[in-house]
Tab-separated table of C-alpha atoms in Angstrom:
chain	number	residue	atom	x	y	z
A	1	MET	CA	100.078	71.564	92.316
A	2	LEU	CA	96.769	72.512	93.935
A	3	VAL	CA	98.548	74.081	96.890
A	4	LEU	CA	99.965	76.698	94.510
A	5	LEU	CA	96.458	78.122	94.156
A	6	GLY	CA	97.195	79.957	97.393
A	7	VAL	CA	99.716	82.047	95.480
A	8	LEU	CA	97.023	82.790	92.892
A	9	VAL	CA	94.751	84.003	95.692
A	10	VAL	CA	97.469	86.418	96.838
A	11	VAL	CA	98.019	87.731	93.299
A	12	ILE	CA	94.301	88.245	92.662
A	13	GLY	CA	93.760	89.820	96.078
A	14	PHE	CA	96.561	92.335	95.672
A	15	ALA	CA	95.612	93.041	92.059
A	16	THR	CA	92.056	93.893	93.130
A	17	ARG	CA	93.369	96.009	96.048
A	18	ARG	CA	91.776	93.944	98.799
A	19	ASN	CA	92.770	94.157	102.443
A	20	PRO	CA	96.292	92.637	102.644
A	21	LEU	CA	95.658	90.924	105.977
A	22	LEU	CA	92.456	89.362	104.663
A	23	VAL	CA	94.161	88.259	101.428
A	24	VAL	CA	97.067	86.597	103.217
A	25	GLY	CA	94.736	84.941	105.704
A	26	VAL	CA	92.476	83.514	103.005
A	27	ALA	CA	95.502	82.364	100.985
A	28	GLY	CA	96.927	80.592	104.036
A	29	ILE	CA	93.643	78.830	104.776
A	30	ALA	CA	93.209	77.818	101.135
A	31	THR	CA	96.764	76.487	100.928
A	32	GLY	CA	96.342	74.457	104.105
A	33	LEU	CA	93.033	72.924	103.040
A	34	LEU	CA	94.297	72.147	99.530
A	35	GLY	CA	97.382	70.554	101.071
A	36	GLY	CA	95.243	68.047	102.932
A	37	LEU	CA	95.202	69.655	106.376
A	38	SER	CA	92.051	69.586	108.461
A	39	PRO	CA	90.493	72.872	109.619
A	40	GLN	CA	91.779	72.167	113.141
A	41	LYS	CA	95.352	71.763	111.899
A	42	VAL	CA	95.097	74.937	109.806
A	43	LEU	CA	93.915	76.854	112.860
A	44	ALA	CA	96.700	75.299	114.925
A	45	ALA	CA	99.276	76.378	112.329
A	46	PHE	CA	97.979	79.949	112.507
A	47	GLY	CA	98.168	79.860	116.290
A	48	THR	CA	101.705	78.454	116.274
A	49	GLY	CA	102.865	81.082	113.806
A	50	PHE	CA	101.309	83.871	115.851
A	51	ALA	CA	102.801	82.595	119.113
A	52	SER	CA	106.297	82.352	117.604
A	53	SER	CA	106.071	85.838	116.025
A	54	ARG	CA	104.403	87.864	118.751
A	55	ALA	CA	106.762	90.769	118.091
A	56	VAL	CA	104.658	91.688	115.045
A	57	THR	CA	101.909	92.833	117.419
A	58	ILE	CA	104.140	95.523	118.923
A	59	PHE	CA	102.223	98.029	116.791
A	60	VAL	CA	99.296	97.624	119.208
A	61	ILE	CA	101.422	99.531	121.734
A	62	THR	CA	103.324	101.911	119.486
A	63	LEU	CA	100.381	103.023	117.314
A	64	PRO	CA	98.353	104.610	120.158
A	65	VAL	CA	101.481	106.292	121.518
A	66	ILE	CA	102.305	107.839	118.137
A	67	GLY	CA	98.674	108.875	117.720
A	68	LEU	CA	98.690	110.660	121.082
A	69	LEU	CA	101.953	112.414	120.264
A	70	GLU	CA	100.587	113.625	116.933
A	71	ARG	CA	97.354	114.780	118.548
A	72	HIS	CA	99.327	116.892	121.025
A	73	GLY	CA	101.307	118.637	118.298
A	74	LEU	CA	104.354	116.488	117.579
A	75	GLN	CA	104.261	117.212	113.831
A	76	GLU	CA	103.789	120.951	114.431
A	77	GLN	CA	106.789	121.023	116.752
A	78	ALA	CA	108.846	119.165	114.158
A	79	ARG	CA	107.914	121.786	111.559
A	80	ARG	CA	108.886	124.594	113.914
A	81	LEU	CA	112.200	122.941	114.695
A	82	ILE	CA	113.224	122.699	111.050
A	83	THR	CA	112.523	126.400	110.504
A	84	ARG	CA	115.376	127.264	112.875
A	85	PHE	CA	117.922	125.838	110.440
A	86	ALA	CA	117.869	128.234	107.519
A	87	GLY	CA	120.440	126.356	105.437
A	88	LEU	CA	118.802	122.948	105.823
A	89	THR	CA	116.711	122.343	102.719
A	90	THR	CA	114.361	119.421	102.164
A	91	GLY	CA	116.904	117.496	100.095
A	92	ARG	CA	119.753	118.127	102.530
A	93	PHE	CA	117.651	117.095	105.492
A	94	LEU	CA	116.546	113.851	103.851
A	95	ALA	CA	120.110	113.111	102.703
A	96	LEU	CA	121.246	113.542	106.316
A	97	TYR	CA	118.451	111.246	107.461
A	98	LEU	CA	119.531	108.671	104.865
A	99	LEU	CA	123.093	108.800	106.183
A	100	LEU	CA	122.008	108.402	109.817
A	101	ARG	CA	119.632	105.572	108.915
A	102	GLN	CA	122.349	103.706	107.063
A	103	ILE	CA	124.938	104.166	109.803
A	104	THR	CA	122.604	103.004	112.584
A	105	ALA	CA	121.482	100.015	110.506
A	106	ALA	CA	125.115	99.093	109.861
A	107	LEU	CA	125.645	99.083	113.641
A	108	GLY	CA	122.685	96.769	114.150
A	109	LEU	CA	120.330	99.478	115.485
A	110	ILE	CA	117.588	98.622	113.020
A	111	SER	CA	114.687	99.753	115.217
A	112	VAL	CA	116.120	103.151	116.122
A	113	PHE	CA	114.457	104.764	113.096
A	114	GLY	CA	111.540	103.551	111.001
A	115	HIS	CA	108.373	104.554	109.162
A	116	ALA	CA	105.991	104.388	112.099
A	117	GLN	CA	108.199	105.840	114.812
A	118	THR	CA	110.235	108.388	112.824
A	119	VAL	CA	109.218	109.019	109.204
A	120	ARG	CA	105.522	109.761	109.687
A	121	PRO	CA	105.637	111.772	112.950
A	122	LEU	CA	109.028	113.515	112.494
A	123	ALA	CA	110.998	113.152	109.257
A	124	ALA	CA	108.169	113.788	106.781
A	125	PRO	CA	106.752	116.845	108.632
A	126	MET	CA	110.244	118.320	108.985
A	127	ALA	CA	110.912	117.794	105.273
A	128	GLU	CA	107.587	119.433	104.436
A	129	GLY	CA	108.378	122.321	106.790
A	130	ALA	CA	111.721	122.915	105.083
A	131	ALA	CA	109.994	122.964	101.705
A	132	GLU	CA	107.259	125.340	102.887
A	133	ARG	CA	109.829	127.732	104.356
A	134	ARG	CA	111.433	128.156	100.932
A	135	HIS	CA	108.518	127.747	98.541
A	136	GLY	CA	105.407	128.601	100.546
A	137	PRO	CA	102.368	126.320	100.852
A	138	LEU	CA	102.874	123.097	98.950
A	139	PRO	CA	100.332	121.690	96.492
A	140	ASP	CA	99.107	118.177	97.226
A	141	LYS	CA	101.276	116.614	94.512
A	142	ALA	CA	104.456	118.213	95.860
A	143	ARG	CA	103.534	117.285	99.443
A	144	GLU	CA	103.050	113.642	98.504
A	145	LYS	CA	106.349	113.705	96.640
A	146	VAL	CA	108.188	114.964	99.719
A	147	ARG	CA	106.562	112.276	101.845
A	148	SER	CA	107.483	109.551	99.359
A	149	PHE	CA	111.111	110.686	99.323
A	150	ALA	CA	111.140	110.684	103.130
A	151	ALA	CA	109.911	107.077	103.096
A	152	SER	CA	112.460	106.117	100.431
A	153	ALA	CA	115.302	107.578	102.503
A	154	ASP	CA	114.361	105.230	105.329
A	155	ASN	CA	113.926	102.220	103.032
A	156	VAL	CA	117.223	102.641	101.185
A	157	GLY	CA	119.182	103.406	104.336
A	158	LEU	CA	117.865	100.332	106.132
A	159	PHE	CA	118.034	97.944	103.180
A	160	PHE	CA	121.639	98.655	102.235
A	161	GLY	CA	122.891	99.444	105.726
A	162	GLU	CA	121.746	96.364	107.600
A	163	ASP	CA	123.795	93.985	105.427
A	164	VAL	CA	126.969	95.590	106.788
A	165	PHE	CA	126.039	94.303	110.255
A	166	LEU	CA	127.399	90.806	110.898
A	167	ALA	CA	124.493	89.381	112.883
A	168	VAL	CA	121.600	90.509	110.694
A	169	GLY	CA	119.211	87.766	109.629
A	170	SER	CA	119.912	88.058	105.893
A	171	ILE	CA	123.671	87.593	106.373
A	172	LEU	CA	123.189	84.544	108.596
A	173	LEU	CA	120.646	83.094	106.148
A	174	ILE	CA	123.003	83.477	103.180
A	175	THR	CA	125.998	81.999	104.972
A	176	GLY	CA	123.943	79.102	106.331
A	177	PHE	CA	122.443	78.292	102.928
A	178	VAL	CA	125.734	78.565	101.015
A	179	ASN	CA	127.727	76.548	103.562
A	180	THR	CA	125.082	73.814	103.704
A	181	THR	CA	124.386	73.608	99.980
A	182	TYR	CA	127.879	74.038	98.539
A	183	HIS	CA	129.856	72.657	101.514
A	184	THR	CA	131.983	75.785	101.844
A	185	HIS	CA	133.045	77.837	104.840
A	186	LEU	CA	131.744	81.336	104.191
A	187	GLU	CA	132.094	83.720	107.124
A	188	PRO	CA	129.569	86.512	107.864
A	189	LEU	CA	132.458	88.994	107.939
A	190	GLN	CA	133.197	88.290	104.277
A	191	LEU	CA	129.642	89.148	103.221
A	192	ALA	CA	129.569	92.222	105.440
A	193	LEU	CA	132.774	93.557	103.889
A	194	TRP	CA	131.429	93.026	100.372
A	195	ALA	CA	128.231	94.846	101.386
A	196	ILE	CA	130.148	98.050	102.198
A	197	PRO	CA	130.785	99.114	98.544
A	198	THR	CA	127.123	98.480	97.712
A	199	ALA	CA	126.017	100.536	100.712
A	200	LEU	CA	128.296	103.410	99.698
A	201	CYS	CA	126.968	103.330	96.132
A	202	ALA	CA	123.384	103.360	97.423
A	203	LEU	CA	124.209	106.305	99.677
A	204	ALA	CA	125.772	108.258	96.811
A	205	ILE	CA	123.046	107.492	94.253
A	206	HIS	CA	120.020	108.021	96.451
A	207	GLY	CA	121.659	110.956	98.229
A	208	TRP	CA	122.064	112.605	94.844
A	209	ARG	CA	118.386	111.962	94.073
A	210	LEU	CA	117.399	113.522	97.398
A	211	LEU	CA	119.496	116.612	96.741
A	212	ARG	CA	117.869	116.964	93.325
A	213	LEU	CA	114.515	117.122	95.090
A	214	ASP	CA	115.212	120.749	96.029
A	215	ARG	CA	115.536	121.653	92.353
A	216	ALA	CA	112.323	119.831	91.493
A	217	LEU	CA	110.425	121.608	94.265
A	218	ALA	CA	111.793	124.985	93.152
A	219	ALA	CA	110.769	124.298	89.558
A	220	GLY	CA	107.313	123.241	90.681
A	221	ALA	CA	106.899	126.370	92.794
A	222	THR	CA	107.978	128.559	89.859
A	223	GLY	CA	105.546	126.843	87.524
A	224	ALA	CA	102.705	127.168	90.023
A	225	GLY	CA	103.461	130.873	90.498
A	226	ALA	CA	103.447	131.518	86.750
A	227	HIS	CA	100.174	129.632	86.393
A	228	GLU	CA	98.566	131.707	89.162
A	229	ALA	CA	99.804	134.913	87.545
A	230	GLN	CA	98.249	133.917	84.217
A	231	ASP	CA	94.967	133.080	85.951
A	232	GLY	CA	95.018	136.469	87.644
A	233	LYS	CA	95.525	138.302	84.339
A	234	ALA	CA	92.755	136.278	82.711
A	235	ALA	CA	90.415	137.145	85.580
A	236	LYS	CA	91.103	140.846	85.088
């Protein structure tokens, strides 16, 4: 039971808003020591895990590249590009992004889009540019809302789209667990086919929420304009 204290360390660390990497590292060390491992074996376990998951360090390459692109005006160019499409509102653009994200994920192209390589440098600035073209400068609350919806479009599209792909890790994990535990013969194709209705429902529901974003932004802009007008009259 003592090894479960590592979970308590994670809960306390996240609840107190500590550095996630530090929290997970301390929880791993605590779990290993409480489980009877020597410090050398704990360090060896960390090294083995890092060596077998070296792909997680790919951000060391991609992060500087994205930073250089943003420094040389990538976000500004994305804003200018969106202004050329007069009929493409913020909600419509994000709904289109959701559709593309889900389709590519269903084809197994999970890394084509993503938060680091697409949402932050391209999708979010383009969504903000579409909103500013219609409603003028955005207040901080509205800007953060647009960014959060841009991130949610990527999350929902990936989460519900990848299960349609036969060779995704979650499908193989489910089939392996079910076949081993219940001695059945469940094929990945069966799970992928059952994932299609769920993916379509997610596309319809979240797409509708994204389209409603335009109405919320318009209402916010109207309210801000009325508030400014009242302030101007009071000043006079």
